[in-house]
Each structure stands twice: as structure tokens, then as C-alpha cells.
Short mmCIF file of C-alpha atoms in Angstrom, two decimals:
data_model
loop_
_atom_site.label_atom_id
_atom_site.label_comp_id
_atom_site.label_asym_id
_atom_site.label_seq_id
_atom_site.Cartn_x
_atom_site.Cartn_y
_atom_site.Cartn_z
CA MET G 1 108.58 52.61 94.40
CA THR G 2 109.36 54.53 97.57
CA THR G 3 112.64 56.35 98.01
CA PRO G 4 114.67 55.02 100.95
CA PRO G 5 115.37 57.54 103.72
CA ASN G 6 118.58 59.52 103.44
CA PRO G 7 120.92 58.17 106.16
CA LEU G 8 122.60 61.59 106.41
CA LEU G 9 119.44 63.25 107.78
CA SER G 10 118.34 63.40 111.40
CA ARG G 11 115.86 60.90 112.78
CA GLY G 12 112.29 62.11 112.16
CA PHE G 13 113.32 64.56 109.43
CA ASP G 14 110.91 62.90 107.00
CA ARG G 15 107.97 63.92 109.19
CA LEU G 16 108.64 67.65 108.76
CA GLN G 17 106.16 69.49 106.54
CA PRO G 18 107.38 73.09 106.13
CA TYR G 19 105.06 76.08 106.08
CA THR G 20 104.32 77.32 102.57
CA PRO G 21 104.32 81.15 102.39
CA GLY G 22 102.31 83.12 99.86
CA GLU G 23 103.82 83.21 96.40
CA GLN G 24 106.46 85.88 95.85
CA PRO G 25 106.21 86.48 92.08
CA ARG G 26 109.02 87.60 89.81
CA VAL G 27 106.66 89.19 87.30
CA ALA G 28 106.19 92.95 87.26
CA ASN G 29 102.91 94.88 87.38
CA LEU G 30 100.93 92.44 89.49
CA LEU G 31 98.36 93.48 92.08
CA LYS G 32 99.77 91.40 94.93
CA LEU G 33 97.16 90.67 97.61
CA ASN G 34 98.22 87.13 98.54
CA THR G 35 100.46 87.89 101.55
CA ASN G 36 98.41 90.66 103.20
CA GLU G 37 101.19 93.23 102.91
CA ASN G 38 100.41 96.84 103.77
CA PRO G 39 99.86 98.96 100.63
CA TYR G 40 101.25 102.01 102.43
CA GLY G 41 104.96 102.28 103.12
CA PRO G 42 106.43 102.68 106.59
CA SER G 43 106.50 105.99 108.39
CA PRO G 44 109.00 108.50 106.94
CA ALA G 45 110.54 108.49 110.42
CA VAL G 46 111.43 104.84 109.86
CA ILE G 47 113.38 105.64 106.70
CA ASP G 48 115.20 108.46 108.50
CA ALA G 49 116.07 106.15 111.39
CA ILE G 50 117.53 103.56 109.03
CA ARG G 51 119.63 106.21 107.28
CA GLN G 52 120.97 107.45 110.60
CA ALA G 53 121.78 103.91 111.73
CA THR G 54 123.65 103.11 108.51
CA ASP G 55 127.09 104.14 109.64
CA ASP G 56 130.36 102.72 110.98
CA SER G 57 128.50 101.12 113.91
CA LEU G 58 127.38 98.31 111.61
CA ARG G 59 130.73 96.66 112.34
CA LEU G 60 129.47 96.10 115.89
CA TYR G 61 126.99 93.51 117.08
CA PRO G 62 123.52 94.87 117.85
CA ASP G 63 122.13 95.10 121.36
CA PRO G 64 121.12 91.46 122.03
CA ALA G 65 118.30 92.57 124.34
CA SER G 66 116.96 95.27 121.96
CA ASN G 67 116.52 97.47 125.03
CA ARG G 68 115.49 100.68 123.23
CA LEU G 69 112.81 98.82 121.31
CA ARG G 70 111.52 96.98 124.36
CA GLU G 71 111.34 100.29 126.23
CA ALA G 72 109.42 101.92 123.36
CA ILE G 73 106.90 99.07 123.21
CA ALA G 74 106.51 99.02 126.99
CA ARG G 75 106.03 102.80 127.09
CA ARG G 76 103.31 102.67 124.45
CA HIS G 77 101.37 100.01 126.37
CA GLY G 78 102.01 101.35 129.88
CA LEU G 79 104.06 98.32 130.91
CA GLU G 80 107.55 97.50 132.14
CA PRO G 81 110.25 96.41 129.68
CA SER G 82 110.52 93.14 131.61
CA MET G 83 107.10 92.27 130.16
CA VAL G 84 108.25 92.68 126.54
CA PHE G 85 110.14 90.21 124.35
CA VAL G 86 111.25 91.02 120.80
CA GLY G 87 112.25 88.73 117.99
CA ASN G 88 112.95 88.30 114.33
CA GLY G 89 109.33 88.51 113.23
CA SER G 90 106.41 87.06 115.14
CA ASP G 91 107.05 83.66 113.52
CA GLU G 92 110.33 83.33 115.41
CA ILE G 93 108.61 84.35 118.63
CA LEU G 94 105.91 81.75 118.05
CA ALA G 95 108.60 79.11 117.54
CA HIS G 96 110.30 80.11 120.80
CA ALA G 97 106.95 80.03 122.60
CA PHE G 98 106.09 76.56 121.29
CA ARG G 99 109.43 75.30 122.58
CA ALA G 100 109.22 77.12 125.91
CA PHE G 101 105.61 76.37 126.85
CA PHE G 102 103.93 73.67 124.77
CA VAL G 103 106.22 70.63 124.97
CA GLN G 104 103.97 68.99 127.54
CA ASP G 105 102.42 65.66 128.47
CA ARG G 106 99.02 67.15 127.64
CA PRO G 107 97.99 68.21 124.12
CA LEU G 108 98.14 71.72 122.71
CA LEU G 109 94.80 73.06 121.46
CA HIS G 110 94.53 75.24 118.35
CA PRO G 111 91.84 75.92 115.71
CA ASP G 112 91.51 73.53 112.78
CA ILE G 113 91.35 76.48 110.37
CA SER G 114 93.96 79.05 111.35
CA TYR G 115 97.58 80.02 110.77
CA SER G 116 99.14 76.97 109.14
CA PHE G 117 102.47 77.44 110.94
CA TYR G 118 100.92 76.09 114.17
CA PRO G 119 100.87 72.43 113.05
CA VAL G 120 104.33 72.89 111.51
CA TYR G 121 105.75 73.89 114.89
CA CYS G 122 103.95 70.99 116.56
CA THR G 123 105.65 68.52 114.22
CA PHE G 124 109.01 70.28 114.55
CA PHE G 125 109.00 70.15 118.36
CA GLY G 126 107.17 66.84 118.72
CA ILE G 127 104.11 68.42 120.33
CA GLU G 128 100.87 66.49 120.51
CA ALA G 129 98.05 68.74 119.32
CA ILE G 130 94.28 68.70 118.97
CA ARG G 131 92.72 70.81 116.24
CA VAL G 132 89.51 72.30 117.58
CA PRO G 133 86.91 72.86 114.81
CA LEU G 134 85.57 76.30 114.05
CA ASP G 135 81.79 76.55 114.30
CA GLU G 136 79.45 76.52 111.30
CA ARG G 137 80.02 80.27 110.79
CA PHE G 138 83.82 79.83 110.84
CA ARG G 139 84.15 81.35 114.31
CA ILE G 140 86.44 80.27 117.14
CA ARG G 141 84.33 79.07 120.09
CA LEU G 142 86.59 79.56 123.09
CA ALA G 143 84.20 77.55 125.26
CA ASP G 144 85.38 74.51 123.26
CA TYR G 145 88.88 75.05 124.70
CA GLU G 146 87.80 74.63 128.30
CA ARG G 147 89.21 71.12 128.57
CA GLU G 148 92.40 69.38 129.62
CA ASN G 149 95.33 70.86 127.71
CA GLY G 150 99.04 71.62 127.73
CA GLY G 151 98.51 75.01 126.13
CA ILE G 152 96.20 76.98 123.85
CA VAL G 153 97.14 79.04 120.82
CA PHE G 154 94.92 80.91 118.38
CA ALA G 155 95.06 83.95 116.13
CA ASN G 156 92.81 86.87 117.02
CA PRO G 157 91.56 88.05 114.59
CA ASN G 158 91.85 84.62 113.04
CA ALA G 159 93.60 83.99 109.75
CA PRO G 160 92.55 83.21 107.09
CA THR G 161 88.95 83.85 108.14
CA GLY G 162 89.51 87.39 109.47
CA ILE G 163 86.96 86.91 112.27
CA ALA G 164 87.77 88.26 115.74
CA VAL G 165 87.02 86.94 119.22
CA SER G 166 85.87 89.45 121.85
CA LEU G 167 87.88 90.24 124.96
CA ALA G 168 84.94 89.09 127.08
CA GLU G 169 85.14 85.63 125.50
CA LEU G 170 88.91 85.52 125.97
CA GLU G 171 88.70 86.54 129.61
CA ALA G 172 86.12 83.84 130.27
CA LEU G 173 88.60 81.31 128.88
CA LEU G 174 91.44 82.74 130.97
CA ARG G 175 89.36 82.48 134.13
CA ALA G 176 88.65 78.83 133.37
CA ASN G 177 92.16 77.96 132.16
CA ARG G 178 94.91 78.98 134.58
CA GLU G 179 97.20 75.94 134.45
CA SER G 180 98.64 76.36 130.95
CA VAL G 181 99.81 79.16 128.68
CA VAL G 182 97.23 80.83 126.45
CA LEU G 183 98.98 82.41 123.46
CA VAL G 184 96.99 84.97 121.47
CA ASP G 185 98.54 85.70 118.08
CA GLU G 186 97.52 89.28 117.25
CA ALA G 187 99.22 89.74 113.88
CA TYR G 188 96.17 91.59 112.50
CA VAL G 189 94.69 93.14 115.63
CA ASP G 190 95.38 96.75 114.64
CA PHE G 191 92.80 96.63 111.83
CA GLY G 192 89.76 96.15 114.04
CA GLY G 193 90.34 93.55 116.73
CA GLU G 194 90.50 94.02 120.51
CA SER G 195 94.00 93.52 121.85
CA ALA G 196 94.46 91.36 124.93
CA VAL G 197 97.52 93.33 126.09
CA GLY G 198 95.42 94.97 128.81
CA LEU G 199 94.81 91.55 130.40
CA VAL G 200 98.42 90.45 130.87
CA ARG G 201 98.79 91.90 134.37
CA ARG G 202 95.77 89.93 135.61
CA TYR G 203 96.61 86.64 133.93
CA PRO G 204 100.25 85.51 134.25
CA ASN G 205 99.61 82.62 131.83
CA LEU G 206 98.60 84.95 128.96
CA LEU G 207 101.10 85.71 126.20
CA VAL G 208 100.19 88.20 123.45
CA VAL G 209 102.25 88.15 120.24
CA GLN G 210 102.22 90.94 117.66
CA THR G 211 104.14 91.88 114.53
CA LEU G 212 105.28 95.08 112.86
CA SER G 213 104.92 93.45 109.42
CA LYS G 214 101.29 94.35 108.77
CA SER G 215 100.03 97.51 110.45
CA ARG G 216 103.44 99.22 110.53
CA SER G 217 104.60 98.14 107.06
CA LEU G 218 107.85 96.49 108.18
CA ALA G 219 107.41 93.03 106.64
CA GLY G 220 110.80 93.41 104.97
CA LEU G 221 112.61 93.93 108.28
CA ARG G 222 111.13 91.03 110.29
CA VAL G 223 110.27 92.50 113.70
CA GLY G 224 107.82 91.05 116.19
CA PHE G 225 107.20 91.22 119.91
CA ALA G 226 105.44 89.41 122.74
CA ILE G 227 103.91 90.88 125.87
CA GLY G 228 103.30 88.88 129.00
CA ASP G 229 104.25 88.18 132.59
CA PRO G 230 108.00 88.64 133.28
CA GLY G 231 108.23 84.91 133.98
CA LEU G 232 107.00 84.08 130.48
CA VAL G 233 109.33 86.66 128.94
CA ALA G 234 112.29 85.21 130.88
CA ALA G 235 111.47 81.77 129.49
CA LEU G 236 111.44 83.15 125.95
CA GLU G 237 114.80 84.81 126.61
CA THR G 238 116.20 81.43 127.67
CA VAL G 239 115.07 79.82 124.43
CA LYS G 240 116.38 82.75 122.38
CA GLY G 241 119.75 82.58 124.14
CA SER G 242 119.92 78.88 123.32
CA PHE G 243 119.23 79.53 119.65
CA ASN G 244 120.29 83.01 118.47
CA SER G 245 121.48 85.68 120.88
CA TYR G 246 121.33 88.50 118.28
CA PRO G 247 117.99 88.14 116.47
CA LEU G 248 117.41 91.80 115.53
CA ASP G 249 120.08 93.75 113.67
CA ARG G 250 120.87 97.42 114.25
CA LEU G 251 118.78 98.70 111.35
CA ALA G 252 115.73 96.68 112.36
CA GLN G 253 115.93 97.91 115.94
CA ALA G 254 116.26 101.55 114.91
CA ALA G 255 113.43 101.28 112.38
CA ALA G 256 111.12 99.49 114.80
CA VAL G 257 111.57 102.14 117.48
CA ALA G 258 110.68 104.86 114.98
CA ALA G 259 107.64 102.90 113.78
CA ILE G 260 106.35 102.38 117.31
CA GLU G 261 106.78 106.06 118.16
CA ASP G 262 105.02 107.46 115.06
CA GLU G 263 101.48 106.94 116.32
CA ALA G 264 99.90 109.39 113.87
CA TRP G 265 101.22 107.59 110.77
CA PHE G 266 100.20 104.23 112.24
CA ARG G 267 96.62 105.31 112.95
CA ASP G 268 96.16 107.12 109.64
CA THR G 269 97.35 104.24 107.45
CA CYS G 270 95.41 101.64 109.47
CA GLN G 271 92.22 103.65 108.98
CA ARG G 272 92.85 103.88 105.25
CA VAL G 273 93.24 100.11 105.06
CA VAL G 274 90.03 99.59 107.06
CA ASP G 275 88.12 101.98 104.77
CA ALA G 276 89.37 100.14 101.68
CA ARG G 277 88.47 96.77 103.22
CA GLU G 278 84.90 97.89 103.88
CA ALA G 279 84.54 99.31 100.37
CA LEU G 280 85.82 96.07 98.83
CA ALA G 281 83.53 93.99 101.04
CA ALA G 282 80.52 96.04 99.90
CA GLY G 283 81.51 95.60 96.26
CA LEU G 284 81.92 91.84 96.62
CA LEU G 285 78.55 91.55 98.34
CA ASP G 286 76.96 93.44 95.46
CA LEU G 287 78.50 90.85 93.10
CA GLY G 288 76.88 88.03 95.07
CA PHE G 289 79.85 86.86 97.10
CA GLU G 290 79.65 85.59 100.65
CA VAL G 291 82.13 87.67 102.65
CA LEU G 292 83.04 86.77 106.22
CA PRO G 293 83.12 89.69 108.69
CA SER G 294 86.76 90.83 108.84
CA ALA G 295 88.72 92.67 111.52
CA THR G 296 91.94 92.35 109.51
CA ASN G 297 93.53 93.88 106.41
CA PHE G 298 92.13 91.10 104.19
CA LEU G 299 88.80 89.53 103.27
CA PHE G 300 87.81 85.85 103.10
CA ALA G 301 85.14 85.36 100.45
CA ARG G 302 83.53 82.78 98.17
CA HIS G 303 81.05 82.85 95.34
CA PRO G 304 77.94 80.61 95.49
CA SER G 305 78.30 79.34 91.92
CA VAL G 306 81.82 80.02 90.62
CA PRO G 307 84.45 77.59 92.01
CA GLY G 308 87.29 79.08 94.01
CA ALA G 309 89.98 77.53 91.80
CA GLU G 310 88.37 79.06 88.71
CA LEU G 311 88.25 82.50 90.34
CA PHE G 312 91.85 82.15 91.50
CA ASP G 313 93.08 81.31 88.00
CA GLY G 314 90.95 84.02 86.39
CA LEU G 315 92.25 86.70 88.74
CA ARG G 316 95.82 85.61 88.10
CA ARG G 317 95.29 85.99 84.36
CA GLU G 318 94.18 89.54 85.10
CA GLY G 319 97.37 90.18 87.07
CA ILE G 320 95.75 89.91 90.53
CA LEU G 321 97.31 87.53 93.05
CA VAL G 322 95.12 86.24 95.88
CA ARG G 323 95.50 83.27 98.24
CA ARG G 324 93.58 80.02 98.05
CA PHE G 325 93.85 77.12 100.49
CA ASP G 326 93.15 73.65 99.13
CA ALA G 327 91.76 72.41 102.43
CA PRO G 328 88.45 70.98 103.69
CA ARG G 329 85.65 73.51 104.33
CA ILE G 330 87.59 76.45 102.86
CA ASP G 331 88.69 75.27 99.41
CA GLN G 332 86.10 77.53 97.72
CA PHE G 333 87.24 80.65 99.59
CA LEU G 334 89.74 83.25 98.42
#
């Protein structure tokens, strides 16, 4: 017997399928690998900045434009602040971008195996989308995106596969696709990928989105940014101003500036993560696992004879949390 729709809810509410984040356990002493958090804490300069910002000024609204942070990001990348947009985590920026650029008469293109928030946003905003299959080696083939579209979005490096696309491949796509926005989600780029930030001046339809959650250990503060042509940034500002004019609080802004400016801490901790990733990959290969080549802070692996669900449960019993997706083609991977 089906439950009748709730008349108090908005039309179409029943079609929403929310994103499911990695489990946040309430049990102590677990090795928590399932949300790709950085094992190293933020820069000590970040903690100092938060302490200094924790004063009587908290009674005041934060800078709605996050100007100091935008200037710090622009300075690091040799750009103008007008090319930088900041938001409450990269997820919020992605949502703003979907609303600003992808509500079109033509379909949005995104990989069939990628960040599972993309189809959620498509449903939320009523966006028609085509899921473009990864190839047999779980790689994004950007040549497959050279077709009629109302926008293109993909993660580079991709998640959950960890595999990166080269800048040469991306630029070939940008040369062929100039009539819609190409959004490159670089949440994990600092662990081995090639950032597309250097291409934004040449391609006004390119938007690059990054986060401070992973490589700068600020997942608990929710800070992300986008870099692109000033016209794209202005469109994001319009959406933000129609939704939440004060997305980043004073503490988050102060901490993010300090994190961006401590380049030495950033590079040192990223290298440590990369070294650990390579050591773990070598160990898994020795145990007979298939491990996809990763340019991220995680590995995507499966065993040829032990089912993924069995490994998942066994690791959990040992106090190790990993992520498993019950989806076609990847249900045996962890």
C-alpha cells in the first residue's frame, strides 16, 4: 500500500533524493577513512587566527563579500579578486553554479560514476542531465563530452575513482566547447592533479571550484571557492545574494585566510598524505588488490576474490571505516 503524498509539501518534493554523506560514527577509537578527511590538523596559524577573531566583533555580521579571503586566494593564484567567489564549502558553490549556469534547454553532461551530489542538484533544480559513462578503465573521456549540451561538470581528479584528467585533455574540450559553462570540481587536486586555474583567463566559460576541507584540513569550517571569469563570478554573487548574503562567518574567514597564506604547512602535509597513499597502494597491490591510479588523498580498490561487502564488514569489525557504493560497476570497490 503506497502512502499518499503529504499535501503540506511543495509540488515535486517527492522526487528529491538527498545526498548521503559518509557515516559520522559515535563510537570512539575508530580509524575513520570513509570521508577522506585530512589526518593532519590545520596550520597552527589557523588556530591563532581563530583565537584572535574570537572577540567582541562576533556581535557584528561578517563581511558578506569575504574580501580579505578573496584577495588572499587571488594573490596566491596571480589573479584579480573579481575572479574569485567564496562560499560555505564547495558544495554550496556547486549548488549556486548549477542554478546560475545549468538550468538550460539543453542537457547537462556529467560522468556516470562521480560525485553523487551532481544528480541531486539536477533533481533539485529540475535540470535535465545525461550521465556519460566512464571508459573500461574507469577514466573520464573528455572527447565523449564534445556534443550538444547546456553545461559540463566533472570532478578532477574524479571521485570516487581518484583518477585525474590531464590539462591537455581539458583544454581540447574547452577549445571544442565554448557555448556552455565547463565546471571542473577540484576538491582533491592538491594531492596530485593538475589544476585548471591557469586556463581561466583564456576560457571565459571555465569555472574551477576548490575546497579547503581536504588539503588544508578545514572540513569543520566549511570553506570553498571558485575561480573564473568575472562574469561567471558575478552570476554566482547574484545567486548567493538571492539565497544567503552572509555565507562565511568571521571565524571561517579569518581561518581560511591564514590557511591560504601558510604555504609551507600546506605543501608539507600534502606531501605526507601523498607518501602515505603510495605506501598503502603498494601494500594493497602486494595483497592482490586491484588499485586504481590515484591523484587524491584516497584509494579506490577491489579484491579479485573477496566481495566488497564482505571486506567492508570485516574492516568495520576491526574498527576501520571505509566507504562502499552499492552501485553498478563499482559495488566491489572500497
